[in-house]
XYZ file of C-alpha atoms in Angstrom:
189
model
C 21.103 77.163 -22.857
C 21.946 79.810 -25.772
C 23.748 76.948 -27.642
C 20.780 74.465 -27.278
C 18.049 77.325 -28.571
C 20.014 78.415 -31.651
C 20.637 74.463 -31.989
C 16.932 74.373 -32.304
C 16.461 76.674 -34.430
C 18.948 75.820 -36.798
C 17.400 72.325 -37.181
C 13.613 73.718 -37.284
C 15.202 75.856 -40.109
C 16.757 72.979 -41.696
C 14.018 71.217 -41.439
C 11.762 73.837 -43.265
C 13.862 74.175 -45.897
C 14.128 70.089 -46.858
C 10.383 69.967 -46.223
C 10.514 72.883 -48.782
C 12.828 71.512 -51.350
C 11.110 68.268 -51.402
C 7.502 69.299 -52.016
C 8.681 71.271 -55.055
C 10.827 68.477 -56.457
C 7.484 66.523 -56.054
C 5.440 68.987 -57.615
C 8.212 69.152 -60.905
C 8.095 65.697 -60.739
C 4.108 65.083 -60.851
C 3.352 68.743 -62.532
C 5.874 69.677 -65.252
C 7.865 66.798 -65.872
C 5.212 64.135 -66.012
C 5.521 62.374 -68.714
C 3.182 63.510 -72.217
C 2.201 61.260 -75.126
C 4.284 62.442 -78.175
C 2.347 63.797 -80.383
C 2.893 61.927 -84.312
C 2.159 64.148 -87.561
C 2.231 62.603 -90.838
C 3.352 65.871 -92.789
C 2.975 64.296 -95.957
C 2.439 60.846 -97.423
C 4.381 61.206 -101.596
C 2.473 58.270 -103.453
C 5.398 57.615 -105.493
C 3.841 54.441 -107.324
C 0.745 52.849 -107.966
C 0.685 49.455 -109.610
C -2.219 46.929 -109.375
C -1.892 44.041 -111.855
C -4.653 41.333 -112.637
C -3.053 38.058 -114.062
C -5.750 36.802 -116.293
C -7.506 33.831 -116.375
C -6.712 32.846 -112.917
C -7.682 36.824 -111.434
C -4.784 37.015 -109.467
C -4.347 40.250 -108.452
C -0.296 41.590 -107.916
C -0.563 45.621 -105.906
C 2.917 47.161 -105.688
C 2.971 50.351 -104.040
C 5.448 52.781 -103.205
C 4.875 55.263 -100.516
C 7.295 58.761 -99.772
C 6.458 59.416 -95.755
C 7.264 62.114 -93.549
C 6.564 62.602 -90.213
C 7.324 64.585 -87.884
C 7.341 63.354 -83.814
C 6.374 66.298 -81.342
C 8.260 65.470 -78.007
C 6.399 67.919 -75.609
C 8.370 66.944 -72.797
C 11.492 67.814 -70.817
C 13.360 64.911 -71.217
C 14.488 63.618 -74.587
C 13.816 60.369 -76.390
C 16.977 58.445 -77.303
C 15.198 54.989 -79.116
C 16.904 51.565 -80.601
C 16.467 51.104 -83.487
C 12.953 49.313 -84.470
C 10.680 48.429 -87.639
C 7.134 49.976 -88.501
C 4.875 46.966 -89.420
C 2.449 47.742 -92.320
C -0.709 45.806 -91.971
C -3.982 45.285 -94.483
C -7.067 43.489 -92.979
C -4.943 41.591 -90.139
C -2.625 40.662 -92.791
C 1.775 42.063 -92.756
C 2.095 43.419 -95.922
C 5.399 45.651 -95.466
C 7.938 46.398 -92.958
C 9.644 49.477 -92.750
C 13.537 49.705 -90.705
C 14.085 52.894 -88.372
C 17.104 53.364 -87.263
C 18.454 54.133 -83.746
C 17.907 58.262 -82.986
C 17.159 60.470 -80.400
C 14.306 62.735 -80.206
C 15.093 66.413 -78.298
C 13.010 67.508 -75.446
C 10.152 69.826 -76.385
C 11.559 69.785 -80.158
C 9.973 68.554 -83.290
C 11.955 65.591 -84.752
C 11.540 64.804 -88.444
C 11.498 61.588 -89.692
C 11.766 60.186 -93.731
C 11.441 57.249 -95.227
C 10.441 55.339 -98.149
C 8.070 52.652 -97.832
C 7.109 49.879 -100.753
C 3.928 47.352 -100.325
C 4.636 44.115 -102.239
C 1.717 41.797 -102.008
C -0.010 39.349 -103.954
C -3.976 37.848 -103.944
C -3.363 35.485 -101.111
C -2.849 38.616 -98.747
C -5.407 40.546 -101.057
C -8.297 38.868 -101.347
C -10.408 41.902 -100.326
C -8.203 43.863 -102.571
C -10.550 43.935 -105.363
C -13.647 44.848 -103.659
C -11.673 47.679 -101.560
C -10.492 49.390 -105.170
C -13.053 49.213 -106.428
C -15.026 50.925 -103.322
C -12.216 53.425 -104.263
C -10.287 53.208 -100.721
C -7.583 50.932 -99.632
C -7.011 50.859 -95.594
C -3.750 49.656 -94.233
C -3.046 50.362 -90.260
C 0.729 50.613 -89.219
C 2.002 50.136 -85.733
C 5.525 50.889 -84.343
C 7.368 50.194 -81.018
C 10.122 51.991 -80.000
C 12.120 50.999 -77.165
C 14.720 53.440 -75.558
C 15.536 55.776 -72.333
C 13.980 59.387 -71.518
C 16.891 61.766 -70.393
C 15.610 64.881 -68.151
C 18.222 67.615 -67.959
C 21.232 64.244 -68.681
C 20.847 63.142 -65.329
C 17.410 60.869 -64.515
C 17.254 58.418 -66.771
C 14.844 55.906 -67.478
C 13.385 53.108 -69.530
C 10.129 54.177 -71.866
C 8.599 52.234 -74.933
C 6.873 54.502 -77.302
C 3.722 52.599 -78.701
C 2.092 54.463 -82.353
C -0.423 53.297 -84.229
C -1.648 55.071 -87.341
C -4.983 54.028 -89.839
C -4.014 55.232 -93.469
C -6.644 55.000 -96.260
C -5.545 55.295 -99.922
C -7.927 57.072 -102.176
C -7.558 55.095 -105.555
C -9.071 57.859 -107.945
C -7.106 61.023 -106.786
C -4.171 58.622 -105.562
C -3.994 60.721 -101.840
C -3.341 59.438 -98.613
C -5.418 60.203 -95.844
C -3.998 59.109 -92.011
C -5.111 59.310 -88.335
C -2.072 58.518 -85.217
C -1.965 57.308 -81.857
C 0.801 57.349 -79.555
C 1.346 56.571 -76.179
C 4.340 56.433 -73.708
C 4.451 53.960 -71.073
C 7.574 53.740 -68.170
């Protein structure tokens, strides 16, 4: 009889303390490691060049612009971000205008990871043919998207696939040549 009561309570016990462990590994889980959007801030945007040519008679307009970027990508999660390598897509009115190459890196949980890069715009009237109305207006909106495709790493032992999904609107101001920008990012599993 004393054997089958302290068997008892040994298993009740056991039992209490799985019952235990498991609740808080679901409340980490759901609570403080569920996944957060990173958060994408354009630190600065360097116009390094500014060319617009009009070929005259036939008003074809040439734009050639050259853009410094840096941004820096707030990971407020626990896990980092270790992404392939991918290319930012640079878009005016619906139309690809430049392409920029980003190569394979990983982004450190709850870190700031900075980013550089150099990004030229060569386009001609046949993508432009708002171009002239837009510079005149004295702002030029482009929209850029990204996709990053990679794994989330929590403490180097759950791992799992995640695509990173940004999109930013960018307006260049032709007077004061300045950059104005507003991101979006999201993180799906």
């Amino acid at each position: 009889m004393a054997c089958s009561k302290g068997l008892k309570i040994c298993g009740a016990v056991t039992a209490i303390l799985v019952i235990i462990v498991l609740v808080v590994l679901v409340v980490l889980f759901l609570i403080v490691f569920k996944p957060k959007d990173p958060d994408i801030v354009i630190d600065s945007v360097k116009l390094n060049g500014f060319h617009l040519v009009e070929v005259f008679p036939t008003f074809e307009l040439h734009l050639n612009v050259t853009l410094g970027i840096f941004v820096r990508v707030k990971n407020p999660n626990y896990g980092s971000y270790s992404y392939n390598s991918s290319t930012s897509f640079i878009n005016y009115r619906g139309n690809l205008v430049a392409e920029a190459p980003l190569p394979q890196d990983t982004i450190p949980a709850r870190k700031d990871h900075n980013i550089s890069t150099t990004l030229t715009v060569f386009a001609d009237s046949t993508k432009f043919e708002h171009l002239p109305s837009d510079f005149l207006s004295g702002v030029i909106n482009f929209t850029s998207s990204t996709t990053l495709e990679g794994k989330v790493k929590v403490f180097q032992i759950f791992k799992k696939k995640a695509t990173c999904y940004s999109t930013c609107d960018l307006s260049l101001f032709v007077r004061d040549q300045s950059i104005d920008f507003a991101c979006d990012s999201k993180i799906k599993f």
